[in-house]
CSV table of C-alpha atoms in Angstrom, one decimal:
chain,number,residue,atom,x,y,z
A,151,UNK,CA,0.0,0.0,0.0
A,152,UNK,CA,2.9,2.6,0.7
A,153,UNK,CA,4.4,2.2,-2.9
A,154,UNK,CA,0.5,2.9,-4.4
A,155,UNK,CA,0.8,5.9,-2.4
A,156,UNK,CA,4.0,7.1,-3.5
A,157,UNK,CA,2.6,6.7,-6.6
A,158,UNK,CA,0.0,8.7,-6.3
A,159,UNK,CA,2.1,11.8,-4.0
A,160,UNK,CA,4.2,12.0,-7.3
A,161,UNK,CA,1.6,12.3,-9.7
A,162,UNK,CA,0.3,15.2,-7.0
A,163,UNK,CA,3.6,16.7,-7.1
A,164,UNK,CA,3.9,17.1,-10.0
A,165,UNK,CA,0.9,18.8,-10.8
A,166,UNK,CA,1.9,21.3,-8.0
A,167,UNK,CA,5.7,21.5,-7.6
A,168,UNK,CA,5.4,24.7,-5.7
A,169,UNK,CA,3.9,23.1,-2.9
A,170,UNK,CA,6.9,21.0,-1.2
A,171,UNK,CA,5.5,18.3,1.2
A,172,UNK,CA,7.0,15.7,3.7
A,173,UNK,CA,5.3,12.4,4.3
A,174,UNK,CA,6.1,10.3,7.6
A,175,UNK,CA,5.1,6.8,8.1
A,176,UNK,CA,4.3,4.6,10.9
A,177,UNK,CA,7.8,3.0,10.4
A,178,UNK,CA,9.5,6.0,11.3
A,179,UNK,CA,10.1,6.2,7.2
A,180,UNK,CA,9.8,9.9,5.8
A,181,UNK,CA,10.0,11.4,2.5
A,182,UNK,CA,9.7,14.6,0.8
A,183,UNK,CA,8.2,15.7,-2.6
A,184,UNK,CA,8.7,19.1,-3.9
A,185,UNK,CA,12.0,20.9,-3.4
A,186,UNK,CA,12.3,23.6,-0.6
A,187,UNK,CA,11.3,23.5,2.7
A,188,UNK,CA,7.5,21.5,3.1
A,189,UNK,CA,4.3,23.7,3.3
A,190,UNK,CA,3.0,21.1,5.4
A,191,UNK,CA,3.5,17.3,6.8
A,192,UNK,CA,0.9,14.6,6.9
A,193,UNK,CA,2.0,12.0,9.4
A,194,UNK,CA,0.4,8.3,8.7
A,195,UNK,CA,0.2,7.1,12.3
A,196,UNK,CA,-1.2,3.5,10.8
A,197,UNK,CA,-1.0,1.6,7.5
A,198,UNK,CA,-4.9,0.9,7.5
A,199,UNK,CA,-5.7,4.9,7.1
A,200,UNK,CA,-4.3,4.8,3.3
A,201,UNK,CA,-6.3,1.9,2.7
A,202,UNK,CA,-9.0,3.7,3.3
A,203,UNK,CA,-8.2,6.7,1.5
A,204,UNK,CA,-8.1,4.3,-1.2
A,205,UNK,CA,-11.5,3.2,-0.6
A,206,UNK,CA,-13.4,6.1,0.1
A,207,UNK,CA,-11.1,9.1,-1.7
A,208,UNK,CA,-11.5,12.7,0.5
A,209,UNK,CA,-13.8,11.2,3.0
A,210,UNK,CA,-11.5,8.7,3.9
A,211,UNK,CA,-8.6,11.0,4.8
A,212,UNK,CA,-10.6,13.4,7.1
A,213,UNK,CA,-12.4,10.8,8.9
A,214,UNK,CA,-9.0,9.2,9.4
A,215,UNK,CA,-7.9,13.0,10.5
A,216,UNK,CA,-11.0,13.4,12.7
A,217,UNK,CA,-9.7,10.5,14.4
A,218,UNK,CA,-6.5,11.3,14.9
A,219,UNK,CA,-5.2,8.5,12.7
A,220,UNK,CA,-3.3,11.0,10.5
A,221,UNK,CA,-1.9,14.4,11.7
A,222,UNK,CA,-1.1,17.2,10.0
A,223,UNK,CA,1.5,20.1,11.0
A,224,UNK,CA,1.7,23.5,8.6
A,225,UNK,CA,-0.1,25.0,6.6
A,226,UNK,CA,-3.4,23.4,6.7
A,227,UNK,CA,-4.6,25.0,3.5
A,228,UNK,CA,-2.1,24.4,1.0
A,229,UNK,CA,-2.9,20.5,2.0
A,230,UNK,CA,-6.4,21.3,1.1
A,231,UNK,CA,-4.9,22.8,-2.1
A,232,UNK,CA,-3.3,19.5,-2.7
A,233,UNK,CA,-6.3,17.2,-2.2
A,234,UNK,CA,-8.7,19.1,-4.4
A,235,UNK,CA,-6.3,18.2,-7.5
A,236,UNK,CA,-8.3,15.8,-10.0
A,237,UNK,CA,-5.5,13.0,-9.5
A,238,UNK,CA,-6.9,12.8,-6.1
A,239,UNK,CA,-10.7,13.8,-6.3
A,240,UNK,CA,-10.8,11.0,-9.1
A,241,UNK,CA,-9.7,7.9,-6.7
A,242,UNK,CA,-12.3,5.3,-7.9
A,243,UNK,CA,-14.5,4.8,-4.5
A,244,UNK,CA,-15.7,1.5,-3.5
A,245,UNK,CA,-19.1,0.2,-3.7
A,246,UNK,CA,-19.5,0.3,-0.5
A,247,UNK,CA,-18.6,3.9,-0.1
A,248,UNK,CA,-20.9,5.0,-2.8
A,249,UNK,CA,-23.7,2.9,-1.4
A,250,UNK,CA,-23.5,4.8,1.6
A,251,UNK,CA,-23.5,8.2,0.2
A,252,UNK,CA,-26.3,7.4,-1.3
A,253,UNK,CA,-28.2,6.2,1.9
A,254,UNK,CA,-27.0,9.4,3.7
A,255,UNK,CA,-28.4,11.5,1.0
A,256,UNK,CA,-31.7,9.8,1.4
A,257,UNK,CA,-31.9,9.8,4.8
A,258,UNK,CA,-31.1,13.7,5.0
A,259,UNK,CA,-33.9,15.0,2.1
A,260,UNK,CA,-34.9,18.0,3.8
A,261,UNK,CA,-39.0,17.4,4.0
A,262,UNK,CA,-40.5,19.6,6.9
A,263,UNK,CA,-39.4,17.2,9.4
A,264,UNK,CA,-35.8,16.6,8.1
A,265,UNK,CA,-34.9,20.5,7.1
A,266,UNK,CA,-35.4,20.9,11.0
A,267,UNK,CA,-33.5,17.9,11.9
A,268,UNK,CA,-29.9,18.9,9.2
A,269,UNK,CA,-30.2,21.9,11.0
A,270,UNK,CA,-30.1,21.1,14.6
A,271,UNK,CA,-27.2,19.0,13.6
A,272,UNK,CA,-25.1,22.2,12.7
A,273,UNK,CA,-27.0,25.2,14.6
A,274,UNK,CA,-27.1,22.6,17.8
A,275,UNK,CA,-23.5,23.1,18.9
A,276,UNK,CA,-24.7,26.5,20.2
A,277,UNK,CA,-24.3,30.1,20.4
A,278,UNK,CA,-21.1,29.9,22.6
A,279,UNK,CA,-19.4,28.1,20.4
A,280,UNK,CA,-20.1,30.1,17.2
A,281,UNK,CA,-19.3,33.7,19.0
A,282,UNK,CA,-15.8,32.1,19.1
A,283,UNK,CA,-15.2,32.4,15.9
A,284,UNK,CA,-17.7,34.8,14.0
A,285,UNK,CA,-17.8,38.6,14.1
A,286,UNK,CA,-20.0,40.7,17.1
A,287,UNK,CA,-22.7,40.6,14.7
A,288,UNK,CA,-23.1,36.8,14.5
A,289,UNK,CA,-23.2,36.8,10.4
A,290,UNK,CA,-22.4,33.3,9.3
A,291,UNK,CA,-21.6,34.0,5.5
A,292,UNK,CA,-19.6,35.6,3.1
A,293,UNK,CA,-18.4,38.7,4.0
A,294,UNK,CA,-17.6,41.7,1.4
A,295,UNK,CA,-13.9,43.1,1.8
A,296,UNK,CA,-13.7,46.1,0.0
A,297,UNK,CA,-9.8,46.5,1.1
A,298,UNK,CA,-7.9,43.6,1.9
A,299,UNK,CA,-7.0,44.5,5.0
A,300,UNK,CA,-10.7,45.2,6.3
A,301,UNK,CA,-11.6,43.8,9.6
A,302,UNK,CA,-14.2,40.9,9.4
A,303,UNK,CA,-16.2,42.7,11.8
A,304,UNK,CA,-16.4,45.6,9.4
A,305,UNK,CA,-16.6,43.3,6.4
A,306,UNK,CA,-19.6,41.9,7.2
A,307,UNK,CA,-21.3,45.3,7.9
A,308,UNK,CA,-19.9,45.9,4.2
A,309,UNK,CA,-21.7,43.2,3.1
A,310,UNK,CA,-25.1,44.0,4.7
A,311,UNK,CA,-24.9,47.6,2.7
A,312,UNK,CA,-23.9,46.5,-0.6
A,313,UNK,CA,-27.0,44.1,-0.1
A,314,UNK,CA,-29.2,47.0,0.9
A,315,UNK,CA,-27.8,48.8,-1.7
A,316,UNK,CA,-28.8,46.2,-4.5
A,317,UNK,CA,-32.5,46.1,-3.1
A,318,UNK,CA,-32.7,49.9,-3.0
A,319,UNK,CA,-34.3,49.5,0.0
A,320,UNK,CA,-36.6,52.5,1.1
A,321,UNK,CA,-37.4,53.9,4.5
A,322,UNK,CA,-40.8,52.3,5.6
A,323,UNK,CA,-40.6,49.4,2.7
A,324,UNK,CA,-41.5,45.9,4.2
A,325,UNK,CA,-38.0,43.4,4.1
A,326,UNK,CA,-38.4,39.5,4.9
A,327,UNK,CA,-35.1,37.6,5.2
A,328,UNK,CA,-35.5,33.9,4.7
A,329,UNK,CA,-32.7,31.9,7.0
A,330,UNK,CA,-32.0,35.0,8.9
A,331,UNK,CA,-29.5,33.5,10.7
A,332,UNK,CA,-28.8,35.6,14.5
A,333,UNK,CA,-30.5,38.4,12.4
A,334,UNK,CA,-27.7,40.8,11.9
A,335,UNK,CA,-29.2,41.3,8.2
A,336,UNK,CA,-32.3,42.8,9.7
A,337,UNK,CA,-30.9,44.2,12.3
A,338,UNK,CA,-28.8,46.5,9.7
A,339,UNK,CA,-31.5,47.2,7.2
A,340,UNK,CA,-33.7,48.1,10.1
A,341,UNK,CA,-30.9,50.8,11.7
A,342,UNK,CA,-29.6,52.3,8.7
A,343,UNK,CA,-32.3,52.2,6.0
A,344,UNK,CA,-35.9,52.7,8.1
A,345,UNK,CA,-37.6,49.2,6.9
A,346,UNK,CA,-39.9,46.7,8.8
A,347,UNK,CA,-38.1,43.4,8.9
A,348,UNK,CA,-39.4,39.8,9.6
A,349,UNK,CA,-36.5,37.0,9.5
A,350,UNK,CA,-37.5,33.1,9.8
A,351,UNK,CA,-34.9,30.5,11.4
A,352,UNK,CA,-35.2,26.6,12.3
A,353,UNK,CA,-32.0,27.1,14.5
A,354,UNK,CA,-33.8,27.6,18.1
A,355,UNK,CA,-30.1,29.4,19.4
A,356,UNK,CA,-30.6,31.5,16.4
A,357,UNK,CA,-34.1,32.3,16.7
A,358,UNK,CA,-33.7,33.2,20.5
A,359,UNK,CA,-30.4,35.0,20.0
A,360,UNK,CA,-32.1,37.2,17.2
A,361,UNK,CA,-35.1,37.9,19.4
A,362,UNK,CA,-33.0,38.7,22.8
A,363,UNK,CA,-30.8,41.5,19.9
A,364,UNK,CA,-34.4,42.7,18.8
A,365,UNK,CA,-35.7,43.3,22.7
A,366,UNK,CA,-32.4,44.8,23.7
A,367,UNK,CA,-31.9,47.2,21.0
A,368,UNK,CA,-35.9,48.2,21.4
A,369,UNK,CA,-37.0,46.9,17.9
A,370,UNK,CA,-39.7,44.8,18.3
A,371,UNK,CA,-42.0,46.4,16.7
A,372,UNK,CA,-39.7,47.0,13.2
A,373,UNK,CA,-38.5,43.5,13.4
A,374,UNK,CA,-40.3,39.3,13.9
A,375,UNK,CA,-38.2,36.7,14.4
A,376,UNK,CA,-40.1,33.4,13.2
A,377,UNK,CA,-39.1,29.8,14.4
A,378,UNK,CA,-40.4,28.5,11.2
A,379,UNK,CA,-39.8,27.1,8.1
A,380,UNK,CA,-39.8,29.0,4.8
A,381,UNK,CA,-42.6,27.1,3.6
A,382,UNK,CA,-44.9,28.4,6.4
A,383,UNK,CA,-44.2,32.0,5.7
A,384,UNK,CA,-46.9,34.3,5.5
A,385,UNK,CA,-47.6,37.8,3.9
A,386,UNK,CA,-46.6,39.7,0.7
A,387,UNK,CA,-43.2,42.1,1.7
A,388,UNK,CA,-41.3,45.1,-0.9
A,389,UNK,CA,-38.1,43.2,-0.9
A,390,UNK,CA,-36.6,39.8,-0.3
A,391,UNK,CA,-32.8,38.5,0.8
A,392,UNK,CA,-32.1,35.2,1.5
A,393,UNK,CA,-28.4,35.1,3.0
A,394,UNK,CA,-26.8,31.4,2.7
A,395,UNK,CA,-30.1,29.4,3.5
A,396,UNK,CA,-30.5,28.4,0.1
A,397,UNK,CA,-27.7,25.5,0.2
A,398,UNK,CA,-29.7,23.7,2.5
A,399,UNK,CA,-32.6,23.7,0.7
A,400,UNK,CA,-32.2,20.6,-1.6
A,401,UNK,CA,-32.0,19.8,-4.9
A,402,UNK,CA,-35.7,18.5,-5.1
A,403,UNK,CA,-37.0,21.3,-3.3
A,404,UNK,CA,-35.9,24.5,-5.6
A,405,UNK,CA,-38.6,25.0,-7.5
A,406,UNK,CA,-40.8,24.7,-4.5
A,407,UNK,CA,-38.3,27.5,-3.3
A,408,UNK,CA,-39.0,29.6,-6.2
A,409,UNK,CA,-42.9,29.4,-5.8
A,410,UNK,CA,-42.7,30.2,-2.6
A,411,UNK,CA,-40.3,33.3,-2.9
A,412,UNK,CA,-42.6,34.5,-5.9
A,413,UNK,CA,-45.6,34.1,-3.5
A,414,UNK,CA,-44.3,36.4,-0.7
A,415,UNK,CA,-42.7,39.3,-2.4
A,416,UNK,CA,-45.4,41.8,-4.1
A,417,UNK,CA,-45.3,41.7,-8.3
A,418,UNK,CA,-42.2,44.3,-9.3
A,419,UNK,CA,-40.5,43.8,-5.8
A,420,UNK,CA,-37.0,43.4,-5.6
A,421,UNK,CA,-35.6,39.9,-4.1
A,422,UNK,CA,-31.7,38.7,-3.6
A,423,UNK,CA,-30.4,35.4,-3.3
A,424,UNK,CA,-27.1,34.9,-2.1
A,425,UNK,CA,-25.7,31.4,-2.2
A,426,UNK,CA,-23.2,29.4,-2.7
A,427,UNK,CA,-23.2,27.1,-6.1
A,428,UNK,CA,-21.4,25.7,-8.9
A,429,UNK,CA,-21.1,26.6,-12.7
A,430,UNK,CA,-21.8,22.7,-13.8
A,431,UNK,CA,-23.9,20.5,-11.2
A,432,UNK,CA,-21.5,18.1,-9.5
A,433,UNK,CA,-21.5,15.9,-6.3
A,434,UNK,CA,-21.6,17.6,-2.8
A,435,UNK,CA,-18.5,16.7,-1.0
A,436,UNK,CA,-19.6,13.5,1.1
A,437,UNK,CA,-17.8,14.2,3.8
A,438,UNK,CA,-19.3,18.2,4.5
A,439,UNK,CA,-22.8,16.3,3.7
A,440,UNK,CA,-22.0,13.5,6.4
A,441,UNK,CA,-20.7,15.6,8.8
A,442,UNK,CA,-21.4,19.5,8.5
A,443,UNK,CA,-24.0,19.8,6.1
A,444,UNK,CA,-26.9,17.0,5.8
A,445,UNK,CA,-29.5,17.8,3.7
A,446,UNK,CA,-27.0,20.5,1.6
A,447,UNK,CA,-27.1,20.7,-1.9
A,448,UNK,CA,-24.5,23.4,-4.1
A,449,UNK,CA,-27.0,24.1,-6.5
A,450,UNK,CA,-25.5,24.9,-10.2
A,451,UNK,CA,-26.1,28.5,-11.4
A,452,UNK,CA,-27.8,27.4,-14.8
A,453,UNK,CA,-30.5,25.2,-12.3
A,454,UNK,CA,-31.3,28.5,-10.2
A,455,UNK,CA,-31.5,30.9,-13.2
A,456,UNK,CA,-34.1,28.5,-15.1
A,457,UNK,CA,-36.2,27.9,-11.9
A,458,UNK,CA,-36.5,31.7,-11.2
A,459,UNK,CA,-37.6,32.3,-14.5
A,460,UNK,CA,-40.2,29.6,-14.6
A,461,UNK,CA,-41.9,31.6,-11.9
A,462,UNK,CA,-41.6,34.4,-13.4
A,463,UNK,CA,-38.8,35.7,-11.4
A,464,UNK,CA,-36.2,37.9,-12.9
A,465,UNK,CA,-32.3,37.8,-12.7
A,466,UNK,CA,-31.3,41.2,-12.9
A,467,UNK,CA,-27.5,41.5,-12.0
A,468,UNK,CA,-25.3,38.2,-11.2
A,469,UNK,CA,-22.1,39.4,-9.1
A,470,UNK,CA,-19.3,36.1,-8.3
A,471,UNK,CA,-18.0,36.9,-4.5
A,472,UNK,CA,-15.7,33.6,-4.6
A,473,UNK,CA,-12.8,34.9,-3.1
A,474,UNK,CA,-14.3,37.1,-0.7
A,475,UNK,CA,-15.9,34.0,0.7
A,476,UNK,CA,-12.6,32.6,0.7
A,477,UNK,CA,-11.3,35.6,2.8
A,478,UNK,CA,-14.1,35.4,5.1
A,479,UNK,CA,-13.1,31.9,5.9
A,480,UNK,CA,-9.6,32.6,6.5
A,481,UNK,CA,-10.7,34.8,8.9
A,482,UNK,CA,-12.5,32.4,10.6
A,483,UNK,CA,-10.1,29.5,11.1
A,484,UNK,CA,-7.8,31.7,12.5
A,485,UNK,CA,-10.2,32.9,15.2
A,486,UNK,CA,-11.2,29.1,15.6
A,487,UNK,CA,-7.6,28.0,16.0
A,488,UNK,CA,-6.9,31.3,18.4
A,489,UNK,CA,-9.9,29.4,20.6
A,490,UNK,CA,-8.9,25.8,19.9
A,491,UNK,CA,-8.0,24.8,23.5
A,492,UNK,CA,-11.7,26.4,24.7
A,493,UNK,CA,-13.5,24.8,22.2
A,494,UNK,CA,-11.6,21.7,22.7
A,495,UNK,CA,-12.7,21.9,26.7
A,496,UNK,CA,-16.5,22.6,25.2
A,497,UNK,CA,-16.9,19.7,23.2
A,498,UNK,CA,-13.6,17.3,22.4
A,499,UNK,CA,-10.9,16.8,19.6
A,500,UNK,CA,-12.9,15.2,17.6
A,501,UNK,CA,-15.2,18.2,16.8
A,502,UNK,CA,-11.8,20.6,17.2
A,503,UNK,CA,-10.4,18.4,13.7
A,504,UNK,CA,-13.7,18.5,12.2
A,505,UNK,CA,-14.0,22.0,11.9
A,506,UNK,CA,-10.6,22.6,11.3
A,507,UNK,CA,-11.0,20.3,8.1
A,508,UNK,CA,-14.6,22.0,7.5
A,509,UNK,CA,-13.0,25.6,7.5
A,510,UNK,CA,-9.4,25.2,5.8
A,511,UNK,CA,-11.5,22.6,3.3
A,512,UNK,CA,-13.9,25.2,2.4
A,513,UNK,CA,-11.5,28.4,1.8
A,514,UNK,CA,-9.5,26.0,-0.4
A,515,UNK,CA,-12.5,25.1,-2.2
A,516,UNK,CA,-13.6,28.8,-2.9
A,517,UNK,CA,-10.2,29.9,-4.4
A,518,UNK,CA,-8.7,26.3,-6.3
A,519,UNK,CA,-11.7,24.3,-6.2
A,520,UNK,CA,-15.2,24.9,-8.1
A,521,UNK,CA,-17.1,26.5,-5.3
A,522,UNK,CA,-18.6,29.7,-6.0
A,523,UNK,CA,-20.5,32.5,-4.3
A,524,UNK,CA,-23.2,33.8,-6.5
A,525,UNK,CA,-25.5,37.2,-5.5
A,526,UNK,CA,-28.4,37.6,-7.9
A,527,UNK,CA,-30.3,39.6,-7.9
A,528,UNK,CA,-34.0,39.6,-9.5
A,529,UNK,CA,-37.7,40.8,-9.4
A,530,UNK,CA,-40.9,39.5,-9.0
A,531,UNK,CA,-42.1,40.1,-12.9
A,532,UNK,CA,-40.9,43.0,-14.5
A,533,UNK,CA,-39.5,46.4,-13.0
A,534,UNK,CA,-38.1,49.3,-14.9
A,535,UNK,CA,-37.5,51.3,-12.1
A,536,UNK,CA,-34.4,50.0,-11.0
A,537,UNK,CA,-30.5,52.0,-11.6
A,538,UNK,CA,-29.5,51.1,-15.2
A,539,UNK,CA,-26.0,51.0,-13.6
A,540,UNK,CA,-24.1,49.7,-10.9
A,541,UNK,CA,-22.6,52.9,-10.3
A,542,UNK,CA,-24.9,53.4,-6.8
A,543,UNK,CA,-23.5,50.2,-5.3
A,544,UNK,CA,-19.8,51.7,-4.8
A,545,UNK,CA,-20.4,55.5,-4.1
A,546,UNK,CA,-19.0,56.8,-0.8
């Protein structure tokens, strides 16, 4: 089994000789591939974990990672960087391994019942734990860095205008915000543009956080907080956001999405979807579906633009946020890592790897991989009122 892996570190290397690497083995054997100093080591505590890298491709190594079969020490991205390569994503899996995919996949279809269930899984670990890595204002997605050096804290708020700005939202318009998260999108429009919000969650820690921010900061009556479903949604609102809910929607499920967005935001109102999805309509990773995400689904951007305009909903401006995404991650592994021992204390190592993989994975994925961060933004039916530039999103 070592010499099939040697094989296949090679073939790796080569198709990225600027990242040097050194490999240790359970024998005390090391090597190193590249020239330079490594980026990173992977240490192969046990023969058994490349079998199963063998057998089940990406999944394989981080559940052997999450175990602590294999360790890792450097720079955890540029391993990432390494293992999204098609030499490796293209390991033929097992039977077995695609069998259970499968079953996971069916067992996590996100019906009424089972869109509350994925998301307990994630949203269950708790408030505490996400504060320890997430900006004050609790936003759990892309951020919008308009300098390089921005803060995250004041990238987020960035991103919660430029979406305002895209809406043209209007003092005493009506704003519903489907996924709302801890409700900083609300919370924003609400302070700074004069709108009455309502936000729907099925994270309970969100839904209570949101409404305990609401009740402090004396909004309740310009903002409802819904523990609810998108489905059960009620009313007809000006404009529409939907800030990264939309992955967890389903494949199945989009063009019940689309009839319901159409349903709830008045003919001519403005809606945005931001999302993360994929120019051709590829596999989930297995792994983030297992273990992260159940229920998710990276919707391609073809599949979303046809479904909007069978209802009638138009795209009006497409904008590609990839590597601000990728930025926003960064940011948050390193936070993460800062609070490593305390989350560690919270929950185990176990969790500690799984994130780590989950957050180093995912910036990779945004700025090698084919992971994308779309913005679209549409009406409900046609609207001629809107700026026939972007030139309002970037003025001062």
């Amino acid at each position: 089994m070592k010499e099939v892996l040697r094989k296949l570190l090679r073939t790796l290397s080569h198709s990225l000789p600027e990242i040097p690497f050194e490999i240790r083995y359970w024998d005390n054997q090391s090597e190193r591939f590249g020239t330079g100093e490594p980026s990173f080591t992977i240490i192969f505590k046990h023969q058994k974990s490349i079998k199963k890298i063998f057998s089940k491709g990406s999944m394989g190594f981080a559940e052997e990672y999450v175990e602590g079969n294999i360790d890792v020490e450097g720079d955890f991205v540029y391993l990432v960087r390494l293992g999204i390569c098609p030499e490796f994503q293209n390991i033929k899996l097992s039977f077995g391994t695609r069998m259970a995919a499968l079953m996971n996949h069916l067992l996590s279809l996100n019906t009424l019942r089972g869109s509350a269930r994925n998301i307990a899984h994630h949203y269950d670990l708790g408030n505490e734990f996400y504060r320890l890595y997430l900006d004050e204002s609790m936003t759990y997605s892309c951020a919008y860095y308009r300098n390089k050096n921005d803060s995250l804290e004041d990238a987020q708020q960035q991103k919660y205008e430029h979406i305002c700005r895209k809406l043209a939202l209007k003092e005493g318009e009506t704003l519903v915000d489907i996924g709302c998260g801890w409700g900083g999108m609300l919370l924003y429009a609400v302070h700074h543009y004069g709108v009455k919000g309502l936000g729907c969650t099925l994270s309970v820690h969100q839904a209570d956080y949101a409404k305990k921010r609401v009740a402090e900061e004396g909004l309740e009556k310009s903002i409802t907080i819904l523990l609810e479903d998108y489905r059960n949604v009620k009313g007809q609102f000006d404009k529409y956001v939907s800030i990264g809910m939309f992955e967890h929607v389903g494949k199945g499920l989009i063009p019940m999405f689309m009839e319901k967005t159409k349903s709830i935001l008045k003919p001519g109102g403005i809606g945005l979807l931001h999302t993360i999805g994929k120019e051709r309509d590829t596999p989930f990773d297995p792994w983030t579906m297992k273990y992260i995400f159940p229920g998710g689904h990276l919707p391609a951007l073809d599949h979303i633009i046809r479904t909007m305009g069978d209802k009638s909903l138009i795209p009006v401006d497409i904008e590609n946020l990839r590597l601000h995404y990728s930025a926003t991650l960064d940011e948050w592994a390193k936070r993460f890592e800062k609070n490593s021992d305390q989350i560690k204390k919270m929950f185990d190592e176990r969790l500690v790897r799984t994130w780590r993989m989950y957050l180093r994975g995912s910036s990779a994925a945004f700025r090698w991989g084919d992971i994308r961060l779309y913005q679209i933004l549409f009406t409900n039916g046609l609207n001629n009122s809107l700026p026939m530039t972007r030139e309002h999103l970037y003025k001062s």
